[in-house]
mmCIF file with all atom_site columns, C-alpha atoms in Angstrom:
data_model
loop_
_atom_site.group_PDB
_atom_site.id
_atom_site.type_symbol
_atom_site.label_atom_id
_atom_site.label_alt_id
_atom_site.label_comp_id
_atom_site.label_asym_id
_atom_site.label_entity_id
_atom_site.label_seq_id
_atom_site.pdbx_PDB_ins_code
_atom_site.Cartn_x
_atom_site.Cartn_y
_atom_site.Cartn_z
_atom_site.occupancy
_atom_site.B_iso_or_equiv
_atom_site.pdbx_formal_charge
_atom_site.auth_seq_id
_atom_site.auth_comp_id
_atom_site.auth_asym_id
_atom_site.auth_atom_id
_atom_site.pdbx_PDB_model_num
ATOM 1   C CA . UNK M 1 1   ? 0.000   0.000   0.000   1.00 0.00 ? 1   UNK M CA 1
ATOM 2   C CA . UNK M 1 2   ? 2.538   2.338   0.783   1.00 0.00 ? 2   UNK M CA 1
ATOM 3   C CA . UNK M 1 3   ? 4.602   1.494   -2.522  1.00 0.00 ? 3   UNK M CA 1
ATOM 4   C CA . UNK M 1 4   ? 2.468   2.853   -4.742  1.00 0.00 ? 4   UNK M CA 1
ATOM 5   C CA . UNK M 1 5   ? 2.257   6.262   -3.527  1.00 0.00 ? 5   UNK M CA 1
ATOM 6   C CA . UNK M 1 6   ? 5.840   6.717   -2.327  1.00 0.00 ? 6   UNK M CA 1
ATOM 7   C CA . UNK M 1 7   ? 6.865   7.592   -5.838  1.00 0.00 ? 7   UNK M CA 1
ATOM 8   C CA . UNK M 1 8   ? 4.305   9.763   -7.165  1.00 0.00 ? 8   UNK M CA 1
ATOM 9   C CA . UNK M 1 9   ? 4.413   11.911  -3.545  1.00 0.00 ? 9   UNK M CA 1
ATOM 10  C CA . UNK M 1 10  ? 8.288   11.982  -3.575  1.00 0.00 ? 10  UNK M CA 1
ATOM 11  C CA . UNK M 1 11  ? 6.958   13.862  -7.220  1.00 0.00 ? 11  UNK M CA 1
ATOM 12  C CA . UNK M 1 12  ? 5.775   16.537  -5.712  1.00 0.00 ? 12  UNK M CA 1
ATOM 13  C CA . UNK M 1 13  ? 7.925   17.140  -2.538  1.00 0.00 ? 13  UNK M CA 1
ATOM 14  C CA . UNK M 1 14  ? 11.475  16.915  -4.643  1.00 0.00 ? 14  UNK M CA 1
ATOM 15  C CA . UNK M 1 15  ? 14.068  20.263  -4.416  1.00 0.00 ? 15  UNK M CA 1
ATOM 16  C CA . UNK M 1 16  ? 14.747  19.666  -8.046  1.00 0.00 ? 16  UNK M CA 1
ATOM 17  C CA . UNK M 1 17  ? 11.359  20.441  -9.708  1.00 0.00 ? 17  UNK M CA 1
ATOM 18  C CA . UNK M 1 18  ? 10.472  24.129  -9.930  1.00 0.00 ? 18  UNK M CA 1
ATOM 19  C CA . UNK M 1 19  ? 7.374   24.993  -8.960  1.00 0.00 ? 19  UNK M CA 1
ATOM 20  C CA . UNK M 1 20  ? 4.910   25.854  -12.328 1.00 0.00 ? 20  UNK M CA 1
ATOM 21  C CA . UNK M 1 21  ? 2.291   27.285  -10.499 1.00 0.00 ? 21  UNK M CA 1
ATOM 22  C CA . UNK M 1 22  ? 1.975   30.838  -11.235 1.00 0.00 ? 22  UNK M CA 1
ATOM 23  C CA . UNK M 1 23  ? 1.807   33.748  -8.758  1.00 0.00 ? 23  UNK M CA 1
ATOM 24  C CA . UNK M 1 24  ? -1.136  35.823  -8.723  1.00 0.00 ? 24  UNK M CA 1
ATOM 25  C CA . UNK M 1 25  ? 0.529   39.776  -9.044  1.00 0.00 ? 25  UNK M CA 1
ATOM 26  C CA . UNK M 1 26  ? -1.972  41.965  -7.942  1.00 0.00 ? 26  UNK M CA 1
ATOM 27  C CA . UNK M 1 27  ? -2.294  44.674  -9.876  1.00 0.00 ? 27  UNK M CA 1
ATOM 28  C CA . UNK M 1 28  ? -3.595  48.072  -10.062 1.00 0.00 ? 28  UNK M CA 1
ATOM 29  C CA . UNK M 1 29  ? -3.553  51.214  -8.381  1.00 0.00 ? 29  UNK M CA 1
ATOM 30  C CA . UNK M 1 30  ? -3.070  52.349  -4.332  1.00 0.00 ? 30  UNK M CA 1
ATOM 31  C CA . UNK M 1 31  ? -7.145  53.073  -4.050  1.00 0.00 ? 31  UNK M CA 1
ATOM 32  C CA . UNK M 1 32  ? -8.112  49.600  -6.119  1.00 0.00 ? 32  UNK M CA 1
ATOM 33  C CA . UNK M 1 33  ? -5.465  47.840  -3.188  1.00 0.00 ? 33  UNK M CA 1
ATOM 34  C CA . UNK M 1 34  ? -7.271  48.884  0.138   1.00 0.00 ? 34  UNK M CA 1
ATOM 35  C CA . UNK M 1 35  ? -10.837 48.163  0.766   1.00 0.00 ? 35  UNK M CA 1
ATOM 36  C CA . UNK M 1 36  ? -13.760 51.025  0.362   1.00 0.00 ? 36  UNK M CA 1
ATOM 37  C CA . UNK M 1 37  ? -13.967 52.307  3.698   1.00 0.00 ? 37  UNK M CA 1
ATOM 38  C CA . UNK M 1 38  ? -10.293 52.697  4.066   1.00 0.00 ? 38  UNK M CA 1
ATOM 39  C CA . UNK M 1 39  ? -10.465 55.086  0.669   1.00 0.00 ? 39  UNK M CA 1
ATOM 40  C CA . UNK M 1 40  ? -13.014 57.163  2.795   1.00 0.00 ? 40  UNK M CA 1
ATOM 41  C CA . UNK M 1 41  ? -10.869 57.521  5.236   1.00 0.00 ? 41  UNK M CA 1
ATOM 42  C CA . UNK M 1 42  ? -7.970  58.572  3.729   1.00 0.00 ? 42  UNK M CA 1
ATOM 43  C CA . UNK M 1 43  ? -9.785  60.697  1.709   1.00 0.00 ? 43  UNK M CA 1
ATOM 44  C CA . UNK M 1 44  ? -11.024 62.620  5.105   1.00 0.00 ? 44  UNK M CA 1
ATOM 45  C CA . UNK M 1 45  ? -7.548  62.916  6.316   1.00 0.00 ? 45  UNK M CA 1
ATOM 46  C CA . UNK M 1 46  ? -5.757  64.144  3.399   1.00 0.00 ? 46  UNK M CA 1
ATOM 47  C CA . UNK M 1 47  ? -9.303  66.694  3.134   1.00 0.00 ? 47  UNK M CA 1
ATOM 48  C CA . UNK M 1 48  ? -8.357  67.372  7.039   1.00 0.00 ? 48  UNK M CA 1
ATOM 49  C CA . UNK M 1 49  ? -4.512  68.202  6.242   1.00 0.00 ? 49  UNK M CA 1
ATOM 50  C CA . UNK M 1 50  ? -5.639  69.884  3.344   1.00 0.00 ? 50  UNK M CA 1
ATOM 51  C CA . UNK M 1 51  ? -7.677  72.183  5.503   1.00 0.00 ? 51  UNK M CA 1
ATOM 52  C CA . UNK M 1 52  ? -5.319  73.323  7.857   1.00 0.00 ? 52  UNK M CA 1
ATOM 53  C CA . UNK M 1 53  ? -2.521  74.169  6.163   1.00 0.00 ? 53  UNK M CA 1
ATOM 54  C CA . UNK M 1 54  ? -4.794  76.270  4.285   1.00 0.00 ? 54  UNK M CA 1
ATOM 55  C CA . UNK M 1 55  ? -5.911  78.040  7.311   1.00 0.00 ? 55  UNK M CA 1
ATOM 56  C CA . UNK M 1 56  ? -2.704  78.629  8.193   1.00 0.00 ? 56  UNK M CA 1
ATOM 57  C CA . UNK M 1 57  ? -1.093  80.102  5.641   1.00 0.00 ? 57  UNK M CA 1
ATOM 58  C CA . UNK M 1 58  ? -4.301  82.113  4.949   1.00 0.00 ? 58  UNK M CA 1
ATOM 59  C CA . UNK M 1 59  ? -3.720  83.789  9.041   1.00 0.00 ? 59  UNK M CA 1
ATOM 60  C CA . UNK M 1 60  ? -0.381  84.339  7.975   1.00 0.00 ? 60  UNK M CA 1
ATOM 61  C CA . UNK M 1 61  ? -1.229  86.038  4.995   1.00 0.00 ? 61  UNK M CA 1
ATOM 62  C CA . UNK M 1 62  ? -4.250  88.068  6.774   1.00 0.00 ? 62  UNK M CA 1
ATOM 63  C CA . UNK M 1 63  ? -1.963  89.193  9.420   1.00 0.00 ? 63  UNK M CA 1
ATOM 64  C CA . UNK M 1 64  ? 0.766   90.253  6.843   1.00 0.00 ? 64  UNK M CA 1
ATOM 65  C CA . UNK M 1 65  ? -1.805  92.713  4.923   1.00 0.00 ? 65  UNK M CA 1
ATOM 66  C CA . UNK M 1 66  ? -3.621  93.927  8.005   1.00 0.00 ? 66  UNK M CA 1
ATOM 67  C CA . UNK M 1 67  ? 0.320   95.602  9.438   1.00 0.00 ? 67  UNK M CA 1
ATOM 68  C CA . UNK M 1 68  ? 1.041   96.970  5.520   1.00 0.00 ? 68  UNK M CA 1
ATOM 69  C CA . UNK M 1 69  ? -2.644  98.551  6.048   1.00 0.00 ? 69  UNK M CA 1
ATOM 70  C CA . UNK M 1 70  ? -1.973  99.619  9.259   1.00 0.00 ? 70  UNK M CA 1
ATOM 71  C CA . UNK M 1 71  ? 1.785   101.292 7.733   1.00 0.00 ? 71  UNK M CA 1
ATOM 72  C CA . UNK M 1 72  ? -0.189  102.712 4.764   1.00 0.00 ? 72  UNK M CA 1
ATOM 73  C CA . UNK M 1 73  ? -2.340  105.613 6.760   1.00 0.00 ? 73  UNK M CA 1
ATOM 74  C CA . UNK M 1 74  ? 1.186   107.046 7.894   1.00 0.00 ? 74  UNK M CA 1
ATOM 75  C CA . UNK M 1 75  ? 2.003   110.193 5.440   1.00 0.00 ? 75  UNK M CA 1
ATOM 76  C CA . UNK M 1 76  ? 5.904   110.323 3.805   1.00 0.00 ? 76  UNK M CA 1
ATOM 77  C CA . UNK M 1 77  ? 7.417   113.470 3.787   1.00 0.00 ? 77  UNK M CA 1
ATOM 78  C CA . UNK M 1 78  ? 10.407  114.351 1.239   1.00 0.00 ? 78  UNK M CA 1
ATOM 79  C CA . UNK M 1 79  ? 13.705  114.035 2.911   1.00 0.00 ? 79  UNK M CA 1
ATOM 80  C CA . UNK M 1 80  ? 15.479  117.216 0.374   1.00 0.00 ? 80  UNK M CA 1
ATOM 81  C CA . UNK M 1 81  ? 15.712  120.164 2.898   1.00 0.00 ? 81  UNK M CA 1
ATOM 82  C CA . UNK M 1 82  ? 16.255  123.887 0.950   1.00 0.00 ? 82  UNK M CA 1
ATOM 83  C CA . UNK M 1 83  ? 19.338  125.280 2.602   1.00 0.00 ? 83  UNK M CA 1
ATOM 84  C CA . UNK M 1 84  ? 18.733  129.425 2.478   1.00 0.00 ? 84  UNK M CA 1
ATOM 85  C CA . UNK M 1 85  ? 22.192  131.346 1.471   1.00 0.00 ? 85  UNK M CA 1
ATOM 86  C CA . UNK M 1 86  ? 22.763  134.488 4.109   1.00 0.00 ? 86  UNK M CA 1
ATOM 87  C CA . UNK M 1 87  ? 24.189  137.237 2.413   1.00 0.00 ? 87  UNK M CA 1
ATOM 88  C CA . UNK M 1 88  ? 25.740  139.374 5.285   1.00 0.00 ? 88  UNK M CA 1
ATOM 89  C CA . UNK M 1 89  ? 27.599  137.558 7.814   1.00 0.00 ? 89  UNK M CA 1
ATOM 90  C CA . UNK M 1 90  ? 27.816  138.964 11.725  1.00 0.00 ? 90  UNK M CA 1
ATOM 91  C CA . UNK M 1 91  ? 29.886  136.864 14.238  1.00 0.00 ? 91  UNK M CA 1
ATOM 92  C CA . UNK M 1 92  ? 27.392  135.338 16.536  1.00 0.00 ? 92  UNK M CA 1
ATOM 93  C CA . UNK M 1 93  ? 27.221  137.005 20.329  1.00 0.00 ? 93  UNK M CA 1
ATOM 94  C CA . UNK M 1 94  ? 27.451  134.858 23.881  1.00 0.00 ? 94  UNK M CA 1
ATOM 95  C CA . UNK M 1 95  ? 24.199  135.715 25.631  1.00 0.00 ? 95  UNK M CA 1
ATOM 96  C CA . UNK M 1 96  ? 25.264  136.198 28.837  1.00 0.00 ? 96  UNK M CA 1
ATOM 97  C CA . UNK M 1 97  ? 21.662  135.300 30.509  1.00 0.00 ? 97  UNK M CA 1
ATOM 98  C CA . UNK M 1 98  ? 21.293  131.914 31.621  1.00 0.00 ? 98  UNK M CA 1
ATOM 99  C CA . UNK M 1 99  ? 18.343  129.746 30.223  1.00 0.00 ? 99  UNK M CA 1
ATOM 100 C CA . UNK M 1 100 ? 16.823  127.293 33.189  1.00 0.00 ? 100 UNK M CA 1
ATOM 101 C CA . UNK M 1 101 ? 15.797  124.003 31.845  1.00 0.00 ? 101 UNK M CA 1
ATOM 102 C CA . UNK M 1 102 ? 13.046  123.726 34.038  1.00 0.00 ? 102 UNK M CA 1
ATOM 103 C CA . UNK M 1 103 ? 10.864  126.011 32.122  1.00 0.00 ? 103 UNK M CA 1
ATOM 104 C CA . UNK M 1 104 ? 9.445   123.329 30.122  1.00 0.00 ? 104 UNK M CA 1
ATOM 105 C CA . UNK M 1 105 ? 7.841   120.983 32.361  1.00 0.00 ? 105 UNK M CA 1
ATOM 106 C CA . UNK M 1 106 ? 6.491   123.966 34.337  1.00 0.00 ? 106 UNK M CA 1
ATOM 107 C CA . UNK M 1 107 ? 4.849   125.107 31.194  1.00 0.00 ? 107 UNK M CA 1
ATOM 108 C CA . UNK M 1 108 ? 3.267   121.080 30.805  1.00 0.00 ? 108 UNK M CA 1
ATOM 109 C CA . UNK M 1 109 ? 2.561   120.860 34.432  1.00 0.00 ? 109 UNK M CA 1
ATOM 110 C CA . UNK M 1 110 ? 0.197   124.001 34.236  1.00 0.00 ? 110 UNK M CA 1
ATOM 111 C CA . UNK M 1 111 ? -1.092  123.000 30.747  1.00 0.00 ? 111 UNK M CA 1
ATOM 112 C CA . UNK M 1 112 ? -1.925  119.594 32.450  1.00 0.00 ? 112 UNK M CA 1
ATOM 113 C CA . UNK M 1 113 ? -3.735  121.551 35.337  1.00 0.00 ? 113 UNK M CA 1
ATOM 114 C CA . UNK M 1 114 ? -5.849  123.670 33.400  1.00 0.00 ? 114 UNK M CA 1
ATOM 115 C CA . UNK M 1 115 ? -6.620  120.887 30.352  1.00 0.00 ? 115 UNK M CA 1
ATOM 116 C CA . UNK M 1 116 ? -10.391 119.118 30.605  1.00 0.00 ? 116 UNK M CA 1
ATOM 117 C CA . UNK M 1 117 ? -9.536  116.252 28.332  1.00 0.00 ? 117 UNK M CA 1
ATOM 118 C CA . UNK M 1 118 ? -8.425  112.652 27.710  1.00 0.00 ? 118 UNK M CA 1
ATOM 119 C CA . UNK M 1 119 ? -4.976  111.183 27.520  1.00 0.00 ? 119 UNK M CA 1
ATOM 120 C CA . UNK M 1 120 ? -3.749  107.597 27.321  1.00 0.00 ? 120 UNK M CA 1
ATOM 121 C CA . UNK M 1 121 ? -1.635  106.245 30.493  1.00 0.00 ? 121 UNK M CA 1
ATOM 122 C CA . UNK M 1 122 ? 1.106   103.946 29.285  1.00 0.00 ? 122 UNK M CA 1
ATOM 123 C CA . UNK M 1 123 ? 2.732   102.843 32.502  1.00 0.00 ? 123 UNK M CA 1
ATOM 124 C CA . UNK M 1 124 ? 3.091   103.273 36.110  1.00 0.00 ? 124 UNK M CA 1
ATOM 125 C CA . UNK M 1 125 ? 6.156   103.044 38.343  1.00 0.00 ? 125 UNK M CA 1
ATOM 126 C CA . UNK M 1 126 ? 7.069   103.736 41.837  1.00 0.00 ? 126 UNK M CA 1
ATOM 127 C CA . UNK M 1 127 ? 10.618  105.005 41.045  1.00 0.00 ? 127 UNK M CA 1
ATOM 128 C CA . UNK M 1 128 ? 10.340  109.061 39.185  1.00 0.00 ? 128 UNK M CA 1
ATOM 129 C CA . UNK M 1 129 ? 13.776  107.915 37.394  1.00 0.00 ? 129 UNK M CA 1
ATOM 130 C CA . UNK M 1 130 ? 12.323  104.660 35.528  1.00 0.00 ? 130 UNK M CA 1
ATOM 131 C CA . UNK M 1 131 ? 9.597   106.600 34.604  1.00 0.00 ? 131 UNK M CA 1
ATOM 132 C CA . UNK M 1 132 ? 12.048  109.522 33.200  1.00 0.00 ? 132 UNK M CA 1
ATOM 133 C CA . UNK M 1 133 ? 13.621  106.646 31.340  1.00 0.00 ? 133 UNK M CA 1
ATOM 134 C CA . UNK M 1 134 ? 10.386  105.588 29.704  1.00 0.00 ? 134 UNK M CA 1
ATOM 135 C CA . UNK M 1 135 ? 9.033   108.675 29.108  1.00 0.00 ? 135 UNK M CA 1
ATOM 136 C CA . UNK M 1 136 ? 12.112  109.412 26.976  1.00 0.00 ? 136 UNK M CA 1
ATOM 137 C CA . UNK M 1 137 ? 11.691  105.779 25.059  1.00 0.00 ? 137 UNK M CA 1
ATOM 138 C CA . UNK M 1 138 ? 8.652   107.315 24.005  1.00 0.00 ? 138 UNK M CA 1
ATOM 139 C CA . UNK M 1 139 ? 9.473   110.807 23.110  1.00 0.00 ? 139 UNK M CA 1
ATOM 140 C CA . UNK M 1 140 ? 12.859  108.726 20.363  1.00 0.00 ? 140 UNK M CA 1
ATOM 141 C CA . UNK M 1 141 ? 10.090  107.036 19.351  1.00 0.00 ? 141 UNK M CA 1
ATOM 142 C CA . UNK M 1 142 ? 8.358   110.436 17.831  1.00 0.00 ? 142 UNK M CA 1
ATOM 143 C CA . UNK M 1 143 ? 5.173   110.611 20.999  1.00 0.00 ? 143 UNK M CA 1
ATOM 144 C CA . UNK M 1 144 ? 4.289   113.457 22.743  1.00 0.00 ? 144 UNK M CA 1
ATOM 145 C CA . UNK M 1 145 ? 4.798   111.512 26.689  1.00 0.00 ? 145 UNK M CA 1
ATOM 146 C CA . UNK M 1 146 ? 4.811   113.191 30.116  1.00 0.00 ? 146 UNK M CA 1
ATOM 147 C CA . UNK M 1 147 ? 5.098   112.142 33.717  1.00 0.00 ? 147 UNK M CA 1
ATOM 148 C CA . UNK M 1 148 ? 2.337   112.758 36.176  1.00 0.00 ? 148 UNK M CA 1
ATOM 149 C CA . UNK M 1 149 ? 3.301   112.121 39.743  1.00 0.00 ? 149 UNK M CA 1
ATOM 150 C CA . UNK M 1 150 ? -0.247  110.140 41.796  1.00 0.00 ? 150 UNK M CA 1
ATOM 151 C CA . UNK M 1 151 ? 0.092   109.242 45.432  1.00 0.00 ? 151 UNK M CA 1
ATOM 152 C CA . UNK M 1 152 ? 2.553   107.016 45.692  1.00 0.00 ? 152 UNK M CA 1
ATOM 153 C CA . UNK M 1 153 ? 3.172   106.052 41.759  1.00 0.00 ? 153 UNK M CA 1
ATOM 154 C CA . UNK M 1 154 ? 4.084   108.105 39.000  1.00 0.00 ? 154 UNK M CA 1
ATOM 155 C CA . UNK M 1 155 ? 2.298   107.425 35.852  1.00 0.00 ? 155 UNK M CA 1
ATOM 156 C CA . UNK M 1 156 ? 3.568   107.540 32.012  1.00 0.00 ? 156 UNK M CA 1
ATOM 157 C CA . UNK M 1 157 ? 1.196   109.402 29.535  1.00 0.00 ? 157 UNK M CA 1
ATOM 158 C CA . UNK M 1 158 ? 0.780   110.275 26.150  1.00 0.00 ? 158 UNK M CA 1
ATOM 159 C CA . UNK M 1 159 ? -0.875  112.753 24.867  1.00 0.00 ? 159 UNK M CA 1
ATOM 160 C CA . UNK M 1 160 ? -3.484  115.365 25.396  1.00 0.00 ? 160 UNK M CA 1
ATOM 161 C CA . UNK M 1 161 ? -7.167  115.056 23.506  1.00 0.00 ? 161 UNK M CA 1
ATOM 162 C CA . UNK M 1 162 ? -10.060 116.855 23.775  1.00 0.00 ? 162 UNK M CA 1
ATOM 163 C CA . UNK M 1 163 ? -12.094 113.868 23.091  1.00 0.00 ? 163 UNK M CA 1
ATOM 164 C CA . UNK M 1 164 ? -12.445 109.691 23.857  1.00 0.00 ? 164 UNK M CA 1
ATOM 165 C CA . UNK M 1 165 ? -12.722 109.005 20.250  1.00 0.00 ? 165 UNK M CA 1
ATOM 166 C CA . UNK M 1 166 ? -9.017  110.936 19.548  1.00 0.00 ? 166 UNK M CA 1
ATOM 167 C CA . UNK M 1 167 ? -7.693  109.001 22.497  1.00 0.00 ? 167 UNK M CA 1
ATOM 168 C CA . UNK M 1 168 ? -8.856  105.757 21.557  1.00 0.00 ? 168 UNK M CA 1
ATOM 169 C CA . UNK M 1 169 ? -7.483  106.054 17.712  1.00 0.00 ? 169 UNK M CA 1
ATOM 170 C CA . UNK M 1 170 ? -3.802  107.002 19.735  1.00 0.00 ? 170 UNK M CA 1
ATOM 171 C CA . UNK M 1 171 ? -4.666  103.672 21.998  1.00 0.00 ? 171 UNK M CA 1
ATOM 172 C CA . UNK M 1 172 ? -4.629  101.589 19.374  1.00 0.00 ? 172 UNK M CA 1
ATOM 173 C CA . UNK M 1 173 ? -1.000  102.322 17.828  1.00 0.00 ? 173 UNK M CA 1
ATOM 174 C CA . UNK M 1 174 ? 0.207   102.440 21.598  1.00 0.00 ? 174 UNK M CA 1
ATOM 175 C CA . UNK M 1 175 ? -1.267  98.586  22.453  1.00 0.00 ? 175 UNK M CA 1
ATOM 176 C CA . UNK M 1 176 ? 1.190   97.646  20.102  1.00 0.00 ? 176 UNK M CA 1
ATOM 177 C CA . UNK M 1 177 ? 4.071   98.535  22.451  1.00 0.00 ? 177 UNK M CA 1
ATOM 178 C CA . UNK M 1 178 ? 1.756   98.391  25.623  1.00 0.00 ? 178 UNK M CA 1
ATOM 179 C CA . UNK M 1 179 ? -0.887  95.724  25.774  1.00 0.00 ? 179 UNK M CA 1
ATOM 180 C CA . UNK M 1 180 ? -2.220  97.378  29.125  1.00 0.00 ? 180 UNK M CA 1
ATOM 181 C CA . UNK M 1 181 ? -2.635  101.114 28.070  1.00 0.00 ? 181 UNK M CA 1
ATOM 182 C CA . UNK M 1 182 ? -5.464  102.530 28.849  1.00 0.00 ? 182 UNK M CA 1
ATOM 183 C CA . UNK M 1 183 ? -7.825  105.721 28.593  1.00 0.00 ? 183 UNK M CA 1
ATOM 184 C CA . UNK M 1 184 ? -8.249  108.045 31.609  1.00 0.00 ? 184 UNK M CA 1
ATOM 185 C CA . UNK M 1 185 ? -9.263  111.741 32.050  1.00 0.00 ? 185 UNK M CA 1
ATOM 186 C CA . UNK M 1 186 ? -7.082  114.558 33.480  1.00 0.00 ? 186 UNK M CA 1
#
């Protein structure tokens, strides 16, 4: 019983025949691969990806044009200056008075007492010489800035306006530097 088959099983196991059977290749494309519910979902995440980057370079872009439109309102003035020719030259005298330095914030402090308006208070400090410092920050930086002393503190301001609306259009280019400035009356 075993006789017979031995030689017709040896057949089939034997290293030396090559195997004739062909392979099945699967082909086609990525999507005709994966089964249907897979394409949906990669479908929804490359939609998803898709998405986002989008919104992200669209902020980017938004916040780009909204500080060129916020440049454009500022008027350029031409840098030639006309230099006028003086005909008669006369040596220039010492004065011999003395000019105080003072003179200036007197003339503020009294403008501050008798104006009835708004102005925009930048900072606060305890120490008069840190808020010297930062007042002059602000005056290189082309605002009109003065130091009111309150109680205890002495507060950084800019600018004097007769109305809110003035104060709050000066506000806005200030939060940009200060993102606590805020509007008070003097």
């Amino acid at each position: 019983m075993f006789t017979k088959n031995k030689p017709t099983q040896l057949e089939l196991f034997t290293p030396h025949v090559k195997n004739t059977t062909p392979k099945k290749r699967i082909q086609g494309s990525f999507f005709e691969k994966i089964a249907p519910y897979e394409k949906n979902i990669i479908l929804g995440i490359c939609f998803l990806v898709i998405f986002i980057v989008s919104y992200a370079l669209g902020i980017e872009k938004g916040r780009k044009i909204q500080t060129v439109d916020n440049n454009s309102n500022v008027i350029q003035i031409p840098s030639t200056i006309t230099t006028n020719k003086v005909i008669g030259k006369e040596p220039i005298k010492k004065a011999n008075s003395r000019i105080e330095t003072k003179q200036p914030k007197n003339k503020i402090r009294r403008n501050l007492a008798d104006f009835k308006g708004y102005t925009v208070q930048v900072a606060s400090f305890k120490n008069k010489t840190s808020a010297e410092k930062e007042k002059l920050t602000l005056e290189r930086k082309g605002f009109t800035a003065y130091v009111i002393p309150k109680n205890k503190y002495v507060i950084v301001c800019v600018g004097m306006f007769n109305n809110k609306d003035k104060a709050k259009i000066s506000q806005k280019k200030l939060k940009r530097l200060y993102n606590d400035c805020l509007i008070r009356k003097l």
